[in-house]
Structure formats: C-alpha cells, structure tokens
PDB file of C-alpha atoms in Angstrom:
ATOM      1  CA  GLU A   1     -66.027 131.796  63.856  1.00 95.00           C
ATOM      2  CA  ASP A   2     -64.945 128.405  64.260  1.00 97.00           C
ATOM      3  CA  GLN A   3     -61.163 127.945  64.539  1.00 98.00           C
ATOM      4  CA  LEU A   4     -58.460 125.559  65.437  1.00 98.00           C
ATOM      5  CA  VAL A   5     -54.799 126.676  66.096  1.00 98.00           C
ATOM      6  CA  GLU A   6     -52.065 124.438  66.830  1.00 98.00           C
ATOM      7  CA  SER A   7     -48.887 124.670  68.614  1.00 98.00           C
ATOM      8  CA  GLY A   8     -45.869 122.734  70.109  1.00 97.00           C
ATOM      9  CA  GLY A   9     -43.820 122.524  66.790  1.00 97.00           C
ATOM     10  CA  GLY A  10     -40.266 122.966  66.676  1.00 97.00           C
ATOM     11  CA  LEU A  11     -36.708 121.587  66.130  1.00 98.00           C
ATOM     12  CA  VAL A  12     -35.856 118.366  67.729  1.00 98.00           C
ATOM     13  CA  LYS A  13     -33.119 115.741  67.357  1.00 98.00           C
ATOM     14  CA  PRO A  14     -33.946 112.221  66.126  1.00 98.00           C
ATOM     15  CA  GLY A  15     -34.873 110.019  69.026  1.00 97.00           C
ATOM     16  CA  GLY A  16     -36.606 112.918  70.749  1.00 98.00           C
ATOM     17  CA  SER A  17     -40.121 113.785  71.590  1.00 98.00           C
ATOM     18  CA  LEU A  18     -42.393 116.563  70.846  1.00 97.00           C
ATOM     19  CA  ARG A  19     -46.079 117.368  72.250  1.00 98.00           C
ATOM     20  CA  LEU A  20     -48.319 119.207  69.783  1.00 98.00           C
ATOM     21  CA  SER A  21     -51.393 120.921  70.975  1.00 98.00           C
ATOM     22  CA  CYS A  22     -54.831 122.006  69.116  1.00 98.00           C
ATOM     23  CA  VAL A  23     -57.153 124.446  70.596  1.00 98.00           C
ATOM     24  CA  GLY A  24     -60.632 124.744  69.347  1.00 97.00           C
ATOM     25  CA  SER A  25     -62.810 127.894  69.435  1.00 97.00           C
ATOM     26  CA  GLY A  26     -66.140 128.913  68.416  1.00 96.00           C
ATOM     27  CA  PHE A  27     -67.743 125.425  68.536  1.00 96.00           C
ATOM     28  CA  THR A  28     -68.375 122.502  70.934  1.00 96.00           C
ATOM     29  CA  LEU A  29     -65.194 120.355  70.620  1.00 95.00           C
ATOM     30  CA  SER A  30     -67.008 117.366  72.165  1.00 94.00           C
ATOM     31  CA  GLY A  31     -69.520 116.918  69.150  1.00 94.00           C
ATOM     32  CA  TYR A  32     -66.471 116.204  66.639  1.00 96.00           C
ATOM     33  CA  SER A  33     -63.964 113.409  66.016  1.00 96.00           C
ATOM     34  CA  MET A  34     -60.626 115.030  65.651  1.00 97.00           C
ATOM     35  CA  ILE A  35     -57.904 114.220  63.250  1.00 98.00           C
ATOM     36  CA  TRP A  36     -53.949 115.217  62.856  1.00 98.00           C
ATOM     37  CA  VAL A  37     -52.601 115.221  59.335  1.00 98.00           C
ATOM     38  CA  ARG A  38     -49.225 115.822  58.227  1.00 98.00           C
ATOM     39  CA  GLN A  39     -47.416 117.130  55.288  1.00 98.00           C
ATOM     40  CA  ALA A  40     -43.825 116.532  54.534  1.00 98.00           C
ATOM     41  CA  PRO A  41     -42.091 119.458  52.973  1.00 97.00           C
ATOM     42  CA  GLY A  42     -42.929 119.530  49.304  1.00 95.00           C
ATOM     43  CA  LYS A  43     -45.052 116.458  49.557  1.00 96.00           C
ATOM     44  CA  GLY A  44     -48.841 115.318  49.956  1.00 97.00           C
ATOM     45  CA  LEU A  45     -50.966 114.897  53.024  1.00 98.00           C
ATOM     46  CA  GLU A  46     -50.771 111.866  55.239  1.00 98.00           C
ATOM     47  CA  TRP A  47     -53.193 111.176  58.013  1.00 97.00           C
ATOM     48  CA  VAL A  48     -51.665 110.407  61.282  1.00 98.00           C
ATOM     49  CA  SER A  49     -54.349 109.774  63.880  1.00 97.00           C
ATOM     50  CA  SER A  50     -58.035 110.001  64.972  1.00 96.00           C
ATOM     51  CA  ILE A  51     -59.746 110.431  68.178  1.00 97.00           C
ATOM     52  CA  SER A  52     -63.448 110.184  68.511  1.00 96.00           C
ATOM     53  CA  PRO A  53     -65.448 112.574  70.603  1.00 96.00           C
ATOM     54  CA  SER A  54     -65.528 110.741  73.973  1.00 95.00           C
ATOM     55  CA  SER A  55     -61.807 109.386  73.424  1.00 96.00           C
ATOM     56  CA  SER A  56     -63.175 105.668  73.128  1.00 96.00           C
ATOM     57  CA  TYR A  57     -61.788 105.108  69.669  1.00 95.00           C
ATOM     58  CA  LEU A  58     -58.197 106.215  68.872  1.00 97.00           C
ATOM     59  CA  SER A  59     -56.420 105.248  65.523  1.00 96.00           C
ATOM     60  CA  TYR A  60     -52.966 105.547  64.225  1.00 97.00           C
ATOM     61  CA  ALA A  61     -51.167 105.373  60.792  1.00 96.00           C
ATOM     62  CA  ASP A  62     -48.925 102.265  60.636  1.00 96.00           C
ATOM     63  CA  SER A  63     -46.002 104.985  60.043  1.00 96.00           C
ATOM     64  CA  VAL A  64     -46.478 106.329  63.689  1.00 97.00           C
ATOM     65  CA  LYS A  65     -48.030 103.341  65.433  1.00 97.00           C
ATOM     66  CA  GLY A  66     -46.111 102.854  68.896  1.00 96.00           C
ATOM     67  CA  ARG A  67     -44.429 106.196  68.791  1.00 97.00           C
ATOM     68  CA  CYS A  68     -47.715 108.312  68.807  1.00 97.00           C
ATOM     69  CA  THR A  69     -50.248 108.918  71.376  1.00 98.00           C
ATOM     70  CA  VAL A  70     -53.539 111.248  70.888  1.00 98.00           C
ATOM     71  CA  SER A  71     -55.660 112.556  73.706  1.00 98.00           C
ATOM     72  CA  ARG A  72     -58.020 115.175  74.077  1.00 98.00           C
ATOM     73  CA  ASP A  73     -59.716 117.445  76.860  1.00 97.00           C
ATOM     74  CA  ASN A  74     -63.116 118.361  75.947  1.00 97.00           C
ATOM     75  CA  PRO A  75     -63.914 121.053  78.677  1.00 96.00           C
ATOM     76  CA  ARG A  76     -60.458 122.656  77.882  1.00 97.00           C
ATOM     77  CA  LYS A  77     -61.115 122.461  74.151  1.00 97.00           C
ATOM     78  CA  THR A  78     -57.619 120.788  73.273  1.00 98.00           C
ATOM     79  CA  VAL A  79     -56.529 118.029  71.323  1.00 98.00           C
ATOM     80  CA  ASP A  80     -52.833 117.000  71.970  1.00 98.00           C
ATOM     81  CA  LEU A  81     -50.409 114.745  69.909  1.00 98.00           C
ATOM     82  CA  GLN A  82     -47.522 113.120  71.669  1.00 98.00           C
ATOM     83  CA  LEU A  83     -44.601 112.130  69.197  1.00 97.00           C
ATOM     84  CA  THR A  84     -41.937 110.032  70.437  1.00 97.00           C
ATOM     85  CA  SER A  85     -38.715 108.308  69.020  1.00 98.00           C
ATOM     86  CA  LEU A  86     -38.820 110.867  66.356  1.00 98.00           C
ATOM     87  CA  ARG A  87     -37.156 110.215  62.765  1.00 98.00           C
ATOM     88  CA  VAL A  88     -36.124 112.491  60.291  1.00 98.00           C
ATOM     89  CA  GLU A  89     -39.167 111.194  58.125  1.00 97.00           C
ATOM     90  CA  ASP A  90     -41.403 112.814  60.765  1.00 98.00           C
ATOM     91  CA  THR A  91     -40.343 116.250  59.566  1.00 98.00           C
ATOM     92  CA  GLY A  92     -43.187 118.183  58.171  1.00 98.00           C
ATOM     93  CA  ILE A  93     -46.469 120.479  58.895  1.00 98.00           C
ATOM     94  CA  TYR A  94     -48.681 119.026  61.184  1.00 98.00           C
ATOM     95  CA  TYR A  95     -52.428 120.005  61.003  1.00 98.00           C
ATOM     96  CA  CYS A  96     -55.288 119.395  63.466  1.00 98.00           C
ATOM     97  CA  ALA A  97     -58.684 118.925  61.812  1.00 98.00           C
ATOM     98  CA  ARG A  98     -62.225 118.406  62.747  1.00 97.00           C
ATOM     99  CA  ARG A  99     -64.604 115.696  61.344  1.00 96.00           C
ATOM    100  CA  PRO A 100     -68.224 116.044  61.921  1.00 92.00           C
ATOM    101  CA  GLY A 101     -69.508 112.515  61.615  1.00 84.00           C
ATOM    102  CA  GLU A 102     -68.169 108.880  60.904  1.00 81.00           C
ATOM    103  CA  LEU A 103     -66.109 108.792  57.647  1.00 82.00           C
ATOM    104  CA  ALA A 104     -67.289 112.415  56.762  1.00 88.00           C
ATOM    105  CA  VAL A 105     -64.983 115.263  55.425  1.00 95.00           C
ATOM    106  CA  PHE A 106     -62.662 117.218  57.500  1.00 97.00           C
ATOM    107  CA  ASP A 107     -64.437 120.251  57.481  1.00 96.00           C
ATOM    108  CA  LEU A 108     -62.128 122.784  59.478  1.00 97.00           C
ATOM    109  CA  TRP A 109     -58.399 122.752  59.570  1.00 98.00           C
ATOM    110  CA  GLY A 110     -55.827 124.848  61.559  1.00 98.00           C
ATOM    111  CA  GLN A 111     -52.914 126.743  60.140  1.00 98.00           C
ATOM    112  CA  GLY A 112     -50.289 123.866  61.171  1.00 98.00           C
ATOM    113  CA  THR A 113     -47.390 123.590  63.032  1.00 98.00           C
ATOM    114  CA  MET A 114     -43.851 122.703  61.822  1.00 98.00           C
ATOM    115  CA  VAL A 115     -42.059 119.895  63.280  1.00 98.00           C
ATOM    116  CA  THR A 116     -38.569 119.483  62.296  1.00 98.00           C
ATOM    117  CA  VAL A 117     -36.539 116.375  63.046  1.00 98.00           C
ATOM    118  CA  SER A 118     -32.929 116.965  62.506  1.00 97.00           C
ATOM    119  CA  SER A 119     -29.326 116.204  64.060  1.00 95.00           C
TER     120      SER A 119
ATOM    121  CA  GLN B   1     -46.825 105.703  47.010  1.00 82.00           C
ATOM    122  CA  SER B   2     -50.392 106.894  47.911  1.00 89.00           C
ATOM    123  CA  VAL B   3     -53.162 104.439  48.453  1.00 93.00           C
ATOM    124  CA  LEU B   4     -55.342 106.786  45.875  1.00 97.00           C
ATOM    125  CA  THR B   5     -53.725 107.774  42.877  1.00 98.00           C
ATOM    126  CA  GLN B   6     -53.971 110.996  41.207  1.00 98.00           C
ATOM    127  CA  PRO B   7     -51.839 112.632  38.288  1.00 98.00           C
ATOM    128  CA  PRO B   8     -49.255 114.769  39.530  1.00 97.00           C
ATOM    129  CA  SER B   9     -50.110 117.673  37.415  1.00 97.00           C
ATOM    130  CA  VAL B  10     -53.100 119.138  34.944  1.00 98.00           C
ATOM    131  CA  SER B  11     -53.096 122.382  33.025  1.00 97.00           C
ATOM    132  CA  GLY B  12     -55.656 124.514  31.388  1.00 97.00           C
ATOM    133  CA  ALA B  13     -56.015 128.082  29.932  1.00 97.00           C
ATOM    134  CA  PRO B  14     -58.805 130.267  31.747  1.00 97.00           C
ATOM    135  CA  GLY B  15     -62.240 129.269  30.962  1.00 97.00           C
ATOM    136  CA  GLN B  16     -61.474 125.611  30.026  1.00 97.00           C
ATOM    137  CA  ARG B  17     -62.426 122.463  31.898  1.00 97.00           C
ATOM    138  CA  VAL B  18     -60.244 120.340  33.587  1.00 98.00           C
ATOM    139  CA  THR B  19     -60.824 116.980  35.459  1.00 98.00           C
ATOM    140  CA  ILE B  20     -58.575 115.169  38.110  1.00 98.00           C
ATOM    141  CA  SER B  21     -58.670 111.586  38.473  1.00 98.00           C
ATOM    142  CA  CYS B  22     -58.550 109.822  41.728  1.00 98.00           C
ATOM    143  CA  THR B  23     -58.159 105.923  41.377  1.00 98.00           C
ATOM    144  CA  GLY B  24     -58.692 103.493  44.211  1.00 97.00           C
ATOM    145  CA  SER B  25     -59.487  99.894  45.010  1.00 97.00           C
ATOM    146  CA  SER B  26     -62.015  97.822  46.486  1.00 96.00           C
ATOM    147  CA  SER B  27     -60.993  98.402  50.028  1.00 96.00           C
ATOM    148  CA  ASN B  28     -61.632 102.429  49.638  1.00 97.00           C
ATOM    149  CA  ILE B  29     -63.739 104.030  46.848  1.00 97.00           C
ATOM    150  CA  GLY B  30     -64.718 100.649  45.316  1.00 97.00           C
ATOM    151  CA  LYS B  31     -66.293  99.584  48.647  1.00 97.00           C
ATOM    152  CA  GLY B  32     -68.424 102.493  48.560  1.00 95.00           C
ATOM    153  CA  TYR B  33     -66.852 105.073  51.196  1.00 96.00           C
ATOM    154  CA  ASP B  34     -67.262 108.559  50.515  1.00 96.00           C
ATOM    155  CA  VAL B  35     -64.759 110.538  48.484  1.00 98.00           C
ATOM    156  CA  HIS B  36     -63.803 114.210  49.645  1.00 98.00           C
ATOM    157  CA  TRP B  37     -61.805 116.665  47.809  1.00 98.00           C
ATOM    158  CA  TYR B  38     -59.757 119.443  49.111  1.00 98.00           C
ATOM    159  CA  GLN B  39     -57.937 122.392  47.664  1.00 98.00           C
ATOM    160  CA  GLN B  40     -54.508 123.820  49.062  1.00 98.00           C
ATOM    161  CA  LEU B  41     -53.266 127.112  47.931  1.00 97.00           C
ATOM    162  CA  PRO B  42     -49.691 127.612  48.327  1.00 94.00           C
ATOM    163  CA  GLY B  43     -48.355 128.122  51.737  1.00 94.00           C
ATOM    164  CA  ARG B  44     -51.920 127.452  53.285  1.00 97.00           C
ATOM    165  CA  ALA B  45     -53.922 124.722  55.041  1.00 98.00           C
ATOM    166  CA  PRO B  46     -56.230 122.730  52.950  1.00 98.00           C
ATOM    167  CA  LYS B  47     -59.797 123.659  52.632  1.00 97.00           C
ATOM    168  CA  PRO B  48     -62.767 121.254  51.752  1.00 97.00           C
ATOM    169  CA  LEU B  49     -63.956 121.718  48.296  1.00 98.00           C
ATOM    170  CA  ILE B  50     -66.263 118.621  47.616  1.00 97.00           C
ATOM    171  CA  TYR B  51     -67.704 116.343  50.292  1.00 97.00           C
ATOM    172  CA  GLY B  52     -69.760 113.020  50.141  1.00 95.00           C
ATOM    173  CA  ASN B  53     -68.627 112.509  46.634  1.00 97.00           C
ATOM    174  CA  SER B  54     -70.507 115.515  44.811  1.00 97.00           C
ATOM    175  CA  ASN B  55     -71.332 117.954  47.435  1.00 96.00           C
ATOM    176  CA  ARG B  56     -70.085 121.562  47.727  1.00 97.00           C
ATOM    177  CA  PRO B  57     -69.773 123.387  51.055  1.00 95.00           C
ATOM    178  CA  SER B  58     -71.118 126.700  51.395  1.00 95.00           C
ATOM    179  CA  GLY B  59     -68.980 129.358  49.572  1.00 95.00           C
ATOM    180  CA  VAL B  60     -67.550 126.921  47.004  1.00 97.00           C
ATOM    181  CA  PRO B  61     -68.151 128.025  43.332  1.00 96.00           C
ATOM    182  CA  ASP B  62     -70.427 125.753  41.462  1.00 96.00           C
ATOM    183  CA  ARG B  63     -67.603 125.304  38.767  1.00 97.00           C
ATOM    184  CA  PHE B  64     -66.388 122.876  40.993  1.00 98.00           C
ATOM    185  CA  SER B  65     -68.123 119.300  40.808  1.00 98.00           C
ATOM    186  CA  GLY B  66     -67.357 115.727  42.007  1.00 98.00           C
ATOM    187  CA  PHE B  67     -68.068 112.293  40.669  1.00 96.00           C
ATOM    188  CA  THR B  68     -67.605 108.772  41.569  1.00 97.00           C
ATOM    189  CA  SER B  69     -67.917 105.558  39.467  1.00 95.00           C
ATOM    190  CA  GLY B  70     -66.816 102.113  40.728  1.00 95.00           C
ATOM    191  CA  ALA B  71     -63.478 102.410  42.477  1.00 97.00           C
ATOM    192  CA  SER B  72     -62.505 105.829  40.896  1.00 97.00           C
ATOM    193  CA  ALA B  73     -63.370 109.693  41.485  1.00 98.00           C
ATOM    194  CA  SER B  74     -63.095 112.651  39.745  1.00 98.00           C
ATOM    195  CA  LEU B  75     -63.102 116.505  40.278  1.00 98.00           C
ATOM    196  CA  ALA B  76     -64.177 118.654  37.719  1.00 98.00           C
ATOM    197  CA  ILE B  77     -63.232 122.409  37.444  1.00 98.00           C
ATOM    198  CA  ASN B  78     -65.441 124.020  34.733  1.00 97.00           C
ATOM    199  CA  GLY B  79     -64.328 127.699  33.548  1.00 96.00           C
ATOM    200  CA  LEU B  80     -60.846 127.516  34.974  1.00 97.00           C
ATOM    201  CA  GLN B  81     -59.856 130.798  36.888  1.00 97.00           C
ATOM    202  CA  PRO B  82     -56.423 132.066  37.871  1.00 96.00           C
ATOM    203  CA  GLU B  83     -57.198 131.818  41.352  1.00 96.00           C
ATOM    204  CA  ASP B  84     -58.001 127.851  40.913  1.00 97.00           C
ATOM    205  CA  GLU B  85     -54.114 127.627  40.832  1.00 97.00           C
ATOM    206  CA  ALA B  86     -53.633 125.318  43.802  1.00 97.00           C
ATOM    207  CA  ASP B  87     -52.861 121.772  44.779  1.00 98.00           C
ATOM    208  CA  TYR B  88     -55.872 119.385  45.069  1.00 98.00           C
ATOM    209  CA  TYR B  89     -56.118 116.234  47.100  1.00 98.00           C
ATOM    210  CA  CYS B  90     -58.764 113.443  47.129  1.00 98.00           C
ATOM    211  CA  HIS B  91     -59.472 111.630  50.524  1.00 98.00           C
ATOM    212  CA  SER B  92     -61.521 108.531  51.682  1.00 97.00           C
ATOM    213  CA  TYR B  93     -61.429 105.735  53.944  1.00 96.00           C
ATOM    214  CA  ASP B  94     -59.582 102.508  53.462  1.00 96.00           C
ATOM    215  CA  SER B  95     -60.756  99.327  55.205  1.00 95.00           C
ATOM    216  CA  ASN B  96     -57.154  97.799  54.806  1.00 94.00           C
ATOM    217  CA  VAL B  97     -55.556 100.715  56.490  1.00 92.00           C
ATOM    218  CA  SER B  98     -58.494 101.172  59.038  1.00 92.00           C
ATOM    219  CA  GLY B  99     -58.182 104.896  58.641  1.00 94.00           C
ATOM    220  CA  SER B 100     -58.160 107.824  56.237  1.00 96.00           C
ATOM    221  CA  VAL B 101     -56.074 107.724  53.089  1.00 97.00           C
ATOM    222  CA  PHE B 102     -55.516 110.663  50.485  1.00 98.00           C
ATOM    223  CA  GLY B 103     -54.268 110.813  46.931  1.00 98.00           C
ATOM    224  CA  GLY B 104     -50.826 112.095  46.272  1.00 97.00           C
ATOM    225  CA  GLY B 105     -52.100 115.487  44.888  1.00 98.00           C
ATOM    226  CA  THR B 106     -52.634 117.203  41.737  1.00 98.00           C
ATOM    227  CA  LYS B 107     -51.103 120.585  40.991  1.00 98.00           C
ATOM    228  CA  VAL B 108     -53.433 122.519  38.611  1.00 98.00           C
ATOM    229  CA  THR B 109     -51.671 125.137  36.468  1.00 97.00           C
ATOM    230  CA  VAL B 110     -53.440 128.008  34.837  1.00 96.00           C
ATOM    231  CA  LEU B 111     -51.785 128.587  31.504  1.00 94.00           C
TER     232      LEU B 111
END
C-alpha cells in the first residue's frame, strides 16, 4: 500500500527552526513531485512548497520564501522541509503529498505533523 | 483571502443535491489550468475526490461530479449521504503565484 508518513513537528519558540521529514513507502518516490501543504488550526489548506522528482525545480509560497528549504533523498525515500525564523502564523498541521504529474492532483497525502510556534 | 473563492458552507437533506462553487480568475482556472477537489473528514488528511476537472479516482462514488466553465468550477453531490459531511476544497495552479492555490474550503452539513 502506498503511504506517506511525516515526522518532526513539535513546539518551537518564535524565531526558532524545525526540520520536517516525510517518508514514502509502497511506491518509487523518484517518479513523483512532492509537495508540502499546511493547515492552520480551524483554517483551510495552504500550499507551502514543491520539489520536482530530480530536485531540479523547487518552488515556495511567498509566505515562507526565504525561510524554508525543501529537499529530497530518493534512494532513502525521504522529503524534508527545513523551516527557519518561525513565526506564530506558521502554526498548523504540515502535510506531505505526492503529485504524479505536472499540475496534477495531489493523489496521496500523509497524516500530517503538527507544528506549534509559541513563546 | 484565498485566490480561489468558495462559499463557507452549504447544507442539504439526505438524498438532495448540493453544489459547491469555486471561483477563480484569468491566472488560474480561467487560464485553463485543471481543477481538483478534495474531501477532508473531521480530523483526517484531505483525500482526492475529483481530478482534472471532472474525473473520479477509483473508489469515489459516482454521486460526486465536477464541472468547469470559464474561470469557475463546481462540485456536485447528488443524493447527499450523512457520511458526506466534511470540508471540501478546490485546487488549481496559478500563474501569478507560480504555484498551487486552494479555495478557502466549504463545510457541507447534512441536515
């Protein structure tokens, strides 16, 4: 069964850093673009970042640009999201998702990992 | 303020038809980019419901259907069921953002 599992969330103070990880299983990670989407408590979905299959193309939402770095290790089947200079408004559930083609649907999602930014 | 606009809530009795609109602009839906829909049950991760404007993934009941017209899209639920109570999100690509955009989400309540 295809599966994505996120980890690395937690409580961090404003200005702090966090590294989120996503492990894929049951499929070949290198065949897919990978996406990070977040959801603030009680709010809607917000696209955060995308990384192409070979890491040649990276993109970020304006809300995290300059504070966020996405990377992947295809042999290890992992995708990471490094968040720095965290703000209270970065609080939320961070989901990892799979995209099978350019502009395609996010067809597989992980269960999410919670990030809380608070003093 | 989401780039794609959805009504905050819709409701209907069991068996009724409800529709959820998703209004975009010339930089996303109006430019011809595909629209996808997700269902998010309480406390769960989103799940794809419609992809490529009108296609259903395997396992999604045929009472769910998607349409696009101009710069807007719609999701219809025919024969509303109690288990359809959830939040629904539309998703597309936006050339101004150079990335994905979502609607603000619509909560469907079964009366």
